XYZ file of C-alpha atoms in Angstrom:
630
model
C 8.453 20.873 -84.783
C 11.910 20.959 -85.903
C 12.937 23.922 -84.285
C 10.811 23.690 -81.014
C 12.516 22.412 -77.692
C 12.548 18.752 -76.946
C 10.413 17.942 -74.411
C 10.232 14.858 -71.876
C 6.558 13.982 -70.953
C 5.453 11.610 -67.605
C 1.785 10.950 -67.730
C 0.473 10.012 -64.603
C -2.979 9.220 -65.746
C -5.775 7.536 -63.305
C -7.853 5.625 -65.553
C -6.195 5.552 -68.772
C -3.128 3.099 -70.090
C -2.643 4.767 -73.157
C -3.031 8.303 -75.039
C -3.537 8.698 -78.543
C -1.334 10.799 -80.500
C -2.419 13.469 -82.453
C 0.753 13.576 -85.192
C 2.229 10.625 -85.801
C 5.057 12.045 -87.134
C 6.418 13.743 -83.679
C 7.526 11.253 -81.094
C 7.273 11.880 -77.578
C 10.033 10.340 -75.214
C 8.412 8.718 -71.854
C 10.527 8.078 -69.320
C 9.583 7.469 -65.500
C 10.549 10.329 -63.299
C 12.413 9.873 -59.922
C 10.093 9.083 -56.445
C 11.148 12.577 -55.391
C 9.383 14.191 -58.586
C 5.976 12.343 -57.840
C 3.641 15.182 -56.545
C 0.419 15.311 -56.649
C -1.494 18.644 -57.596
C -5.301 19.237 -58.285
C -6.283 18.496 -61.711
C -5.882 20.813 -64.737
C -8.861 22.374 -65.774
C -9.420 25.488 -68.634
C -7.719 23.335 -71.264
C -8.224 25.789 -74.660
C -7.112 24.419 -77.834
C -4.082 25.672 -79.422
C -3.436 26.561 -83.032
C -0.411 26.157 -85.115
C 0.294 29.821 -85.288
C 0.420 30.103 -81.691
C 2.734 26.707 -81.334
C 5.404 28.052 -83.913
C 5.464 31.489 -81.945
C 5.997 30.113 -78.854
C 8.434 27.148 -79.327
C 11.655 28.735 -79.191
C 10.846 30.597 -75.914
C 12.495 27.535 -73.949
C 15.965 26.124 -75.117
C 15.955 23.601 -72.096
C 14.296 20.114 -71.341
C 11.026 19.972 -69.500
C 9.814 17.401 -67.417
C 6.344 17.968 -66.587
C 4.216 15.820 -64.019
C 0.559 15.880 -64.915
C -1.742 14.511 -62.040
C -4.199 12.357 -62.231
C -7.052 13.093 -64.091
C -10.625 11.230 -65.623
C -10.273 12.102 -69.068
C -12.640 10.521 -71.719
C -11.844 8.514 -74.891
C -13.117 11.749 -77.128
C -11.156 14.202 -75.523
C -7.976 12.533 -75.516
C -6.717 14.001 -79.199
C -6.909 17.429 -77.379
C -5.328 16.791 -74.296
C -2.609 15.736 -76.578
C -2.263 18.484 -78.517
C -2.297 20.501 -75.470
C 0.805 19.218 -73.961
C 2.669 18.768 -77.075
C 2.295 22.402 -77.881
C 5.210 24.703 -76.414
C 3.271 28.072 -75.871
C 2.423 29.369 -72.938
C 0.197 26.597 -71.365
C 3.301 24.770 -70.794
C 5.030 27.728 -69.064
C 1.478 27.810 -66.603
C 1.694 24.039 -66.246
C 5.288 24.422 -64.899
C 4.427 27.336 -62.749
C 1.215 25.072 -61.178
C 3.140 22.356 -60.383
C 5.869 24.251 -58.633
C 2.746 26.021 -56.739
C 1.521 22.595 -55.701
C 4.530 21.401 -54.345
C 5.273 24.035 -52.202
C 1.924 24.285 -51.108
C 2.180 20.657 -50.113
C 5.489 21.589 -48.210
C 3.808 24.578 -46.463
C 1.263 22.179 -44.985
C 3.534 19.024 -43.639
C 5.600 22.119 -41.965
C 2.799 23.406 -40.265
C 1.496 20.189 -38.977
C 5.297 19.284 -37.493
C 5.085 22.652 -35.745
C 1.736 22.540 -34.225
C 1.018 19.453 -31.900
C -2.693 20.549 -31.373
C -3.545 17.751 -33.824
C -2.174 15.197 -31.938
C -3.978 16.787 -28.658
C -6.865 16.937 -30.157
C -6.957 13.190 -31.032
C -5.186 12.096 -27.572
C -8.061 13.959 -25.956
C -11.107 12.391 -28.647
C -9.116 9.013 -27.519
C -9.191 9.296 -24.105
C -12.869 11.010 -24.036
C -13.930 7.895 -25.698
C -12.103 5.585 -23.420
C -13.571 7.097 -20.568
C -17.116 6.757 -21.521
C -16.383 2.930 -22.697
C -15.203 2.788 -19.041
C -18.148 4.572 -17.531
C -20.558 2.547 -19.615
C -18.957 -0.934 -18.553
C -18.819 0.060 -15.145
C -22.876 0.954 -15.130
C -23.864 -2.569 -16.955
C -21.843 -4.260 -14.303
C -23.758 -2.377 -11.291
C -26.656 -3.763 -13.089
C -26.096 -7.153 -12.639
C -24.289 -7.013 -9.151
C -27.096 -7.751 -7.203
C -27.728 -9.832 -4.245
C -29.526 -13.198 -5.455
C -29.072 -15.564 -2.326
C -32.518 -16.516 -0.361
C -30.564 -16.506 2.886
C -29.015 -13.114 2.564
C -32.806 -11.892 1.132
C -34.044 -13.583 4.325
C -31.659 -11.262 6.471
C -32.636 -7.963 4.830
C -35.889 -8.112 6.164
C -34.450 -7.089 9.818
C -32.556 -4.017 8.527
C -35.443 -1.958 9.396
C -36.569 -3.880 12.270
C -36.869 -2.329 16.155
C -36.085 -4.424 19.282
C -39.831 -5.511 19.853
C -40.032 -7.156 16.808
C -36.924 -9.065 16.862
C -38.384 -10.397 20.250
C -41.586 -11.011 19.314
C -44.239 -12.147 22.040
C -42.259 -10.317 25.225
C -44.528 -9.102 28.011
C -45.119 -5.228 27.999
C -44.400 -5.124 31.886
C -41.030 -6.083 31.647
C -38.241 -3.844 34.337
C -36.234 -1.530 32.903
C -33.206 -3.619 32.784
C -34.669 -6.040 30.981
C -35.588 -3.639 28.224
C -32.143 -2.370 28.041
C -30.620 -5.973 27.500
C -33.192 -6.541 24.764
C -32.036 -3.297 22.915
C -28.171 -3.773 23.522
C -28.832 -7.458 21.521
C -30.637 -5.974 19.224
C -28.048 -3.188 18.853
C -25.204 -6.335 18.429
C -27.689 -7.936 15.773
C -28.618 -4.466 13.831
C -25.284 -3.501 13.540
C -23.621 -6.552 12.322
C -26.336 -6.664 9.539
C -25.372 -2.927 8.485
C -22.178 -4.445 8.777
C -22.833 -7.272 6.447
C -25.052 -5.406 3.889
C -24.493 -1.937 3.930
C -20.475 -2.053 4.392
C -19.003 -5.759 3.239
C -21.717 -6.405 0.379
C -21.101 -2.899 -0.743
C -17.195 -3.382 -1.181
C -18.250 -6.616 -2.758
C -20.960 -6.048 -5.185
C -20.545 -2.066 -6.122
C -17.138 -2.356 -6.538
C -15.332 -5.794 -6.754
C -17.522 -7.204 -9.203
C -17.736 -4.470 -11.460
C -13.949 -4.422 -11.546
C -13.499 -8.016 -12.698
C -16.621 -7.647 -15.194
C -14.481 -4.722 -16.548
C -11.448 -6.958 -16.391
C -13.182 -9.191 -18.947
C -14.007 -6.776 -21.130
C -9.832 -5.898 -21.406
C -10.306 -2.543 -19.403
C -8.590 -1.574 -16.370
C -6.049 -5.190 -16.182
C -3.543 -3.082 -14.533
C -5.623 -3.509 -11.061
C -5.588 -6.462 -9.208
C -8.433 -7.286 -6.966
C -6.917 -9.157 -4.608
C -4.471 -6.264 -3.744
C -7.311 -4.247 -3.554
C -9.734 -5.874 -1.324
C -7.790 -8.417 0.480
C -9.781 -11.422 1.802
C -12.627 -9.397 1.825
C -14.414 -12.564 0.526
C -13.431 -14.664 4.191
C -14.784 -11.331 6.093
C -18.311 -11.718 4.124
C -18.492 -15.339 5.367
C -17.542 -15.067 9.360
C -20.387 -11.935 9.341
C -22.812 -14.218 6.963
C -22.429 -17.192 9.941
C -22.721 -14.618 12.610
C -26.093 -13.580 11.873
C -27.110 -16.931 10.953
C -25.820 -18.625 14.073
C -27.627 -15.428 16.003
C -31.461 -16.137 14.457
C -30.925 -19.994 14.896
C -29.893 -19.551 18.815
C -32.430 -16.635 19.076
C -35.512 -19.647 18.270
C -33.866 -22.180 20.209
C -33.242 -20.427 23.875
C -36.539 -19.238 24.322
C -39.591 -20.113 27.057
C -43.175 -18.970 27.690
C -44.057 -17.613 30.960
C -47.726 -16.333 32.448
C -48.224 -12.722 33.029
C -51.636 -11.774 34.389
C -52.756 -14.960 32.377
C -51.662 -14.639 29.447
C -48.202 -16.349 28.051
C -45.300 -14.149 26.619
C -42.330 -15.302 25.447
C -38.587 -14.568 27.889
C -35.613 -15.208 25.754
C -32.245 -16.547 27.461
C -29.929 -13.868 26.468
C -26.961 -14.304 28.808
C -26.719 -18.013 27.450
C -27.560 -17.457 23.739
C -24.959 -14.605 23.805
C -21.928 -16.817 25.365
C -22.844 -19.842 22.980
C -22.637 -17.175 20.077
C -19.472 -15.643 20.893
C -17.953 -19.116 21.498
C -18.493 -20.273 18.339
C -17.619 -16.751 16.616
C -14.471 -17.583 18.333
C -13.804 -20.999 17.849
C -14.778 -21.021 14.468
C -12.177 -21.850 11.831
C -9.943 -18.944 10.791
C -12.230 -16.261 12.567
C -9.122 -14.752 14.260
C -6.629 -15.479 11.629
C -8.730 -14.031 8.920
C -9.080 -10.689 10.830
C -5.375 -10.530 11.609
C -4.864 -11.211 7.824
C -7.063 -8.441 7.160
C -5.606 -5.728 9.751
C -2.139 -6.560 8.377
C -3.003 -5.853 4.811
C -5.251 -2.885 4.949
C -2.343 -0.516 5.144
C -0.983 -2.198 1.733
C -4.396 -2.049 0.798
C -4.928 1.624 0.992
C -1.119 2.329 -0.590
C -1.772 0.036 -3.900
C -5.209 1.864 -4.347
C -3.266 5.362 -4.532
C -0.729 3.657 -6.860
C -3.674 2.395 -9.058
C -4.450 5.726 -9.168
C -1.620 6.992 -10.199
C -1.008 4.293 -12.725
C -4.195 3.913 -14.174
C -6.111 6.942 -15.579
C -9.107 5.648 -15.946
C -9.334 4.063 -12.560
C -10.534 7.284 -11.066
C -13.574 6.900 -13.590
C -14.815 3.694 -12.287
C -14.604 4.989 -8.741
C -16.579 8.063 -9.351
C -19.264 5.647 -11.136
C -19.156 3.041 -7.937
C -19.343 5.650 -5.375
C -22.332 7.366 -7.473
C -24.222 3.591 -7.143
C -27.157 4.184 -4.344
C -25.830 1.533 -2.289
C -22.623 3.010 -1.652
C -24.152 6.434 -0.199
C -21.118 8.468 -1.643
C -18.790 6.508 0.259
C -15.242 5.329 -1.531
C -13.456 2.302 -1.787
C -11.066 3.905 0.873
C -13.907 4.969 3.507
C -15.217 1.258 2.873
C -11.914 -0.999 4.105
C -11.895 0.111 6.623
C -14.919 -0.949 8.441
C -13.883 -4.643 8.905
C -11.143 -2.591 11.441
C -13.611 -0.659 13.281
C -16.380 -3.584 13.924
C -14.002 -5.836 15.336
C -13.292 -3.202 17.796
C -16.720 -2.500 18.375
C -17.674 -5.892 19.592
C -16.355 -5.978 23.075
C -18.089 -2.739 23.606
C -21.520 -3.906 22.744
C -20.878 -7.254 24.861
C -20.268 -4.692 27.798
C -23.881 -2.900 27.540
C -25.110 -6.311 27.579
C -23.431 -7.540 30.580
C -24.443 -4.039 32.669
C -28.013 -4.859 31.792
C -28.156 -8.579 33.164
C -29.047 -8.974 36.552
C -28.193 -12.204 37.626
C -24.243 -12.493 39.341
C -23.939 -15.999 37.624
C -24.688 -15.001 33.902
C -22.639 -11.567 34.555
C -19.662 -14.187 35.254
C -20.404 -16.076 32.058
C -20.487 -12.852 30.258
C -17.339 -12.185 31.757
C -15.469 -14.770 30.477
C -17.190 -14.358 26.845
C -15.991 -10.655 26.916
C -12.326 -11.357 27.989
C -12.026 -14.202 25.513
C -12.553 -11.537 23.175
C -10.659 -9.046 24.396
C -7.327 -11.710 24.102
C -8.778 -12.256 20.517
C -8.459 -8.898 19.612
C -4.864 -8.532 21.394
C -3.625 -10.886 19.418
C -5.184 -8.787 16.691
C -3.277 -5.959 17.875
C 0.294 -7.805 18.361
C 0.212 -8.690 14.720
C -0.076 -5.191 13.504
C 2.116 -3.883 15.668
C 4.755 -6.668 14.855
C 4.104 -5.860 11.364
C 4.861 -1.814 11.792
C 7.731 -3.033 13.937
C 9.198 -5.713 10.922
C 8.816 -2.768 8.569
C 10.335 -0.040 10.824
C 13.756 -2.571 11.475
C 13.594 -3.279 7.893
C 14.271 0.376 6.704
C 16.776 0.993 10.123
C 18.425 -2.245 8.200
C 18.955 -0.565 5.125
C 20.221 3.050 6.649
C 22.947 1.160 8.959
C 26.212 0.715 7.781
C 28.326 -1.972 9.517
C 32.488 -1.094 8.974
C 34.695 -4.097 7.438
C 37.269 -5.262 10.383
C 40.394 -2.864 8.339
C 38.298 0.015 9.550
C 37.352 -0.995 13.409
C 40.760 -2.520 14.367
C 43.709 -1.084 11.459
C 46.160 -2.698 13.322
C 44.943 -5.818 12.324
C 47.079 -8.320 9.900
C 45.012 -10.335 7.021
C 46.186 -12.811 4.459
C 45.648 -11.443 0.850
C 42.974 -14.664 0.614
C 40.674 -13.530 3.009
C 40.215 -9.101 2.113
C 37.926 -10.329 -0.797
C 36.229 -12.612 1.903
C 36.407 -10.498 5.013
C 35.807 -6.652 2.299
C 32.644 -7.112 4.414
C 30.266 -7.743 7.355
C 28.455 -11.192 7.791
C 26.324 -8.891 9.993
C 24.592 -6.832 7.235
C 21.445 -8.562 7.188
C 21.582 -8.984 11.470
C 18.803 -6.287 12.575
C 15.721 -7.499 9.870
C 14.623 -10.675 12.474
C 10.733 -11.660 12.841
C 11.880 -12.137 16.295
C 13.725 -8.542 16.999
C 11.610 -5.455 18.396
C 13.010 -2.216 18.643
C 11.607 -0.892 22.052
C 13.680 2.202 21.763
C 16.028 4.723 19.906
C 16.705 8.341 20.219
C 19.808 10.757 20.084
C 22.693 10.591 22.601
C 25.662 11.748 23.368
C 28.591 9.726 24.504
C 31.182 11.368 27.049
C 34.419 10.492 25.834
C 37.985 11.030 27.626
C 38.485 14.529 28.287
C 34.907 15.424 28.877
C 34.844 15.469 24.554
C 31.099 14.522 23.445
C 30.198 12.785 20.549
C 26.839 12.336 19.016
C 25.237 8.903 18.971
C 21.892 7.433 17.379
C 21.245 4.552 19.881
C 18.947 1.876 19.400
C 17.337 -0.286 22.038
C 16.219 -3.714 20.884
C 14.236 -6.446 22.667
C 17.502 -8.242 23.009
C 20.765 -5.957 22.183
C 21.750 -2.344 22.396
C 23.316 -0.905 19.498
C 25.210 2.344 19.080
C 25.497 3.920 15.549
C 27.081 7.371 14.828
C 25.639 9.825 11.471
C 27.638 9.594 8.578
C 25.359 12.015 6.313
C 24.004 14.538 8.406
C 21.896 16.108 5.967
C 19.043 16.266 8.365
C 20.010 15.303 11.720
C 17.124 14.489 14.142
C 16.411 16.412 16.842
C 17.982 15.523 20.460
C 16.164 12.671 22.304
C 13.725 12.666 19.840
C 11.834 8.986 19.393
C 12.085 9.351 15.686
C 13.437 6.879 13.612
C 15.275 7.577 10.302
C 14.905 9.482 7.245
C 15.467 8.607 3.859
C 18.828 10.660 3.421
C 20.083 9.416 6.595
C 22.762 7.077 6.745
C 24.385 5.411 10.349
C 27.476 3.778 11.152
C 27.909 0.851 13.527
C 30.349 2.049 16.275
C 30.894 -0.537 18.630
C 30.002 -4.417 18.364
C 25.714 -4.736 20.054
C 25.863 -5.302 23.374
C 23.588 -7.969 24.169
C 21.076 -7.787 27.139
C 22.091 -10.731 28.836
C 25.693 -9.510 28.860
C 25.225 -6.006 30.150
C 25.264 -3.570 33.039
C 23.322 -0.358 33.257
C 24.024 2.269 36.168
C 22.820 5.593 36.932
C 25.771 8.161 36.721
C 24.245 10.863 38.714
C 23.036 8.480 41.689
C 22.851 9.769 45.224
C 25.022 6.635 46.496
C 27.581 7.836 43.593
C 30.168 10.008 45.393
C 30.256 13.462 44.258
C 33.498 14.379 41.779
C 32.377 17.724 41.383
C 31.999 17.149 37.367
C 29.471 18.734 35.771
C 29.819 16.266 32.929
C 27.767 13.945 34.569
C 24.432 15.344 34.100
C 21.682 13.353 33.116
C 24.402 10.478 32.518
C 23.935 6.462 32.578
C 26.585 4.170 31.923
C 25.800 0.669 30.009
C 28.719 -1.636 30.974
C 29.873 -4.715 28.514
C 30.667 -8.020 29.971
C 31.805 -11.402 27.741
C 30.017 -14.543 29.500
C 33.134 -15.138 31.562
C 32.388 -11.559 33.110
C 35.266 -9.934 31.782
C 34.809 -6.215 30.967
C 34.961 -5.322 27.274
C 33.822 -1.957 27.283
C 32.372 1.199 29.396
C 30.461 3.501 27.222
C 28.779 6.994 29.773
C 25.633 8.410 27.203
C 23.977 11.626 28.481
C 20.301 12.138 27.291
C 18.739 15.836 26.992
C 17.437 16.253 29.878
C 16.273 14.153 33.293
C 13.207 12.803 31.928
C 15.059 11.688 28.699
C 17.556 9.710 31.216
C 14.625 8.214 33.294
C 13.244 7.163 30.093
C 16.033 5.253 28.982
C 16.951 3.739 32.372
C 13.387 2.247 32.466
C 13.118 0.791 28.785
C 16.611 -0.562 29.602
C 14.951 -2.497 32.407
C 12.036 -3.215 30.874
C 13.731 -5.131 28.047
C 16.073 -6.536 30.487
C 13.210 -8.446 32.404
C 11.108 -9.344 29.148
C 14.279 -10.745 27.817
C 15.062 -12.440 30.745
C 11.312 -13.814 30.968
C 11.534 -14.892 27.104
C 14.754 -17.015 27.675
C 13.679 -18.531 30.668
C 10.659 -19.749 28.611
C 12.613 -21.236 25.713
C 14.403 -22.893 28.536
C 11.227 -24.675 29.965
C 9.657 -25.432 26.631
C 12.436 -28.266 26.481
C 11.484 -29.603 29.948
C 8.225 -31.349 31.131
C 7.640 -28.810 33.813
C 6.571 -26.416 31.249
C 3.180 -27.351 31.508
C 3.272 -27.016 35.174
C 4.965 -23.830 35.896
C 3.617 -20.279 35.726
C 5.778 -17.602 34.063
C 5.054 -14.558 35.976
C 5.096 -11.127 33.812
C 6.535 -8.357 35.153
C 3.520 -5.184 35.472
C 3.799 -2.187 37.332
C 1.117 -3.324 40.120
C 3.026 -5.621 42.284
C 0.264 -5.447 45.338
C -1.667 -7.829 44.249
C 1.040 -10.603 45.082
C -0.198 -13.732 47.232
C 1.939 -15.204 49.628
C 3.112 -18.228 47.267
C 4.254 -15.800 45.173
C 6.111 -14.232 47.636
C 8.014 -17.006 49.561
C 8.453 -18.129 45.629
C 10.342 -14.699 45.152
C 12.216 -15.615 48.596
C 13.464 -18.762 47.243
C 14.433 -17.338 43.469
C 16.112 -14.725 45.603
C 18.044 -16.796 47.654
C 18.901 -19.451 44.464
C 20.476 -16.551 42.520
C 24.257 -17.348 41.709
C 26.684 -16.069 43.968
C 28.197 -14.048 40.433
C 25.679 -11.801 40.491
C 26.008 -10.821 44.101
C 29.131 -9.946 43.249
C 28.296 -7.811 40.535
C 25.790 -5.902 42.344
C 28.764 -5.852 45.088
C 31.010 -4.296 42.407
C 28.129 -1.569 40.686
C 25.656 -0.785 43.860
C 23.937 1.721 41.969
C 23.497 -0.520 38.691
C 19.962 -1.048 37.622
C 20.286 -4.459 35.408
C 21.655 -8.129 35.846
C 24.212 -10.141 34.014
């Protein structure tokens, strides 16, 4: 073994610490291979034994070291002399051992290529993932529509009139009863019915189909990213007002009721006209009826927009609504057809109180019915007011963020400043002026303003509840379309021009008057003039607009004195609340219909008119055509 190569050996051997040696006399060198050499292979097989003969002929075919990497391998305590001699023998089995464990490691290399080239892998287990997620989902969401059930004896108790008809809610009436009669019975029964559909097929549906199952989910860790609240609101105050409602209905339904003889027999008459106005008081009166509705109406339209974010959000969230909506109780119907019904049976009410006051008979209960129905009516006003003030906080909001209001350097250049107040002064204490709870916009549409020399200059002016403000485009990527009522876009941005004029300080005139003598200008068309005074009537400025066309003008002219009067009325009330002859004077309102005046009212107008201050005379002396006061 003299002459043969030398040759360095690594056994990696699973199973076995040691190897015994088959000639003492040769040595074999082990020494522990770099990480980088550790590759694994499949396991020799074919082993023949080799002879001396064919060792001696083969050894000096390779004159350099070998270092040869034998996988693991179960090899028994008998067999281990021939391994041995195997790999101690320099013939050609060690040239095919080299050549396998090249093969192996670039057939080890071909594969981790392939599988950083192709992604399908990865697909394949994102979509296994998220096919498993979704029927985890599906399979929460159906054991929680098993146990969302109705369990309270009242509510049972009130199921049982679903399917009801008018006769037997009033049990006992006589069969000879008039026509109108009949009709008043069924437009009860239709106010009764419907608030239990209400109640159980809308409300309880919203609660139990899909509320429920959502926070049973919730505990189970799926679907945290929703929040129920956001979602539904005070859907659970809603559930209560319509659970008292039917409640208070069937206990005032057993108390206001009498026997009367018919052809000598007794049937029962029912008091409808006072059981209705003692059930609508108390619908009313009751604590946080109104609020709760307003509270609901305000949030439904953040309602609707975090559901579509949910959506977006949340993949899975559009598997638990397609699981709800399949429930038999919800008929099909989504969480977005469902909110919306607390909207549309409050507005349904006064309605179904009007078929029952065109069915009564009597002139006295028709008055008490009246009074029940207008009550409600103011309720749902109110209703109204707070969306719209709502839309409107939102709308001055985002006209907040697209105005820009110019630093003092840039209105009046002229202007000196200390070095210690640009840092102080860089900016407008103003910026945050237009978002008030207390500020309406009543107005706004494109102008143009006539300036000297007949030029004309485009203006976005916007008409608020208690100042007039004039802005000009400064990115006029889109620019709105002339005397359009649009507000905004996104890209648009506005610059203040002037300082607001306030109401109480202005003066609003009709260019193109028939008392205004005739200059021959043709500039003048469909031109108004607002007129700036301080409070010591001095004249700050005189800015002429011209709308689009006539109608645009008109329009403008009577929103101008619109919000002039309200204005007017709303200061004069501030002014009384301070006073103890608040609680004694009337505030009249200005409305369109003046003819139905009584003659208080008008020597009271007499008076007022005569008490006016002798500036304003003058004013109207000064601008005869001028439509507004000081």
């Amino acid at each position: 073994m003299s002459d043969s190569p030398s040759l360095t050996l690594f056994h990696h051997l699973r199973g076995n610490c040691h190897l015994e040696k088959s000639n003492e006399a040769t040595e074999i060198h082990t020494l522990s291979p770099n990480r980088d050499q550790l590759v694994r292979r499949d396991a020799l097989t074919g082993l023949e034994k080799e002879t001396d003969d064919d060792v001696e002929n083969n050894g000096s075919t390779n004159t350099q070291d070998n270092v040869i990497i034998v996988p693991h391998m179960q090899i028994s305590t008998n067999d281990m002399h021939l391994f041995n001699r195997a790999i101690s023998s320099g013939g050609s089995l060690l040239a095919d051992l080299q050549r396998a464990t090249m093969a192996a490691q670039n057939f080890y290399e071909d594969n981790e290529s392939t599988k950083s080239r192709s992604p399908w892998v990865l697909k394949r287990l994102y979509e296994w993932s998220h096919r498993a997620k979704s029927r985890e989902i599906v399979k929460h969401v159906e054991s929680a529509l098993m146990d969302s059930q109705i369990n309270d004896e009242e509510d049972m108790k009130l199921m049982k009139y679903l399917d009801c008809s008018w006769d037997q809610l009033f049990p006992g009436t006589s069969p000879k009863i008039d026509d109108k009669q009949r009709r008043q019975y069924q437009a009860v029964w239709e106010l009764f019915h419907s608030e239990l559909i209400f109640l159980f097929r809308q409300l309880y549906v919203l609660k139990y189909v899909y509320k429920e199952p959502l926070k049973k989910c919730q505990v189970e860790g799926c679907l945290l990213t929703a929040e129920p609240q956001l979602l539904f609101g005070n859907l659970e105050q809603i559930i209560k007002i319509s659970q008292k409602f039917c409640h208070h209905f069937m206990a005032l339904l057993l108390i206001h009721q009498s026997t009367e003889k018919v052809d000598n027999k007794v049937y029962k008459k029912y008091d409808i006209p006072t059981m209705i106005c003692l059930l609508i008081d108390k619908f009313l009166k009751a604590q946080n009826t109104i609020s709760a509705f307003q509270a609901y109406c305000i949030n439904y339209k953040a309602n609707i927009e975090y559901i579509v974010l949910t959506r977006e959000k949340e993949d899975r969230f559009a598997e638990y609504e397609k699981v709800c909506a399949a429930d038999p109780r919800a008929g099909r119907l989504t969480m977005d057809d469902m909110l919306i019904c607390p909207l549309q049976r409050v507005t349904r009410i006064p309605i179904l109180l009007k078929e029952i006051h065109k069915s009564t008979v009597n002139p006295q209960d028709q008055d008490k019915l009246q009074v029940v129905i207008d009550l409600m009516r103011e309720s749902l006003q109110s209703i109204d007011d707070s969306v719209e003030w709502l839309h409107n906080f939102e709308l001055v909001q985002h006209l907040q963020n697209q105005v820009v209001w110019p630093n003092i350097l840039e209105l009046e250049s002229k202007t000196f400043m200390p070095d210690f107040l640009k840092n102080i002064l860089n900016r407008q204490f103003c910026e945050n002026l237009l978002a008030h709870p207390r500020r309406k916009l009543n107005h706004n549409g494109n102008l143009q303003i006539i300036e000297s020399g007949g030029k004309l200059s485009d203006c976005e002016a916007y008409l608020f509840n208690d100042m007039f403000l004039m802005t000009k485009p400064k990115k006029t990527n889109a620019k709105a379309k002339r005397g359009s009522n649009v507000g905004t876009t996104k890209n648009e941005m506005y610059t203040v021009i002037k300082q607001p004029i306030p109401l109480d300080s202005c003066v609003f005139c009709d260019a193109e008057s028939a008392d205004t003598p005739n200059t021959g200008s043709s500039n003048l068309k469909n031109a108004f003039v607002v007129i700036h005074l301080t409070r010591y009537y001095q004249v700050v400025s005189v800015n002429t607009f011209q709308a689009t066309d006539k109608a645009d003008k008109e329009l403008w002219i009577n929103k101008f004195q619109e919000s002039i009067e309200n204005y007017e009325c709303i200061q004069l009330k501030d002014m009384l609340k301070c006073t103890p002859l608040f609680s004694n004077l009337n505030v009249r309102r200005t409305s369109k219909n003046t003819n139905g005046k009584s003659k208080e009212d008008g020597k009271q107008d007499e008076k007022s008119a005569e008490a006016e201050p002798k500036e304003n005379a003058n004013i109207n002396e000064t601008f005869p055509n001028s439509n507004g006061k000081v």
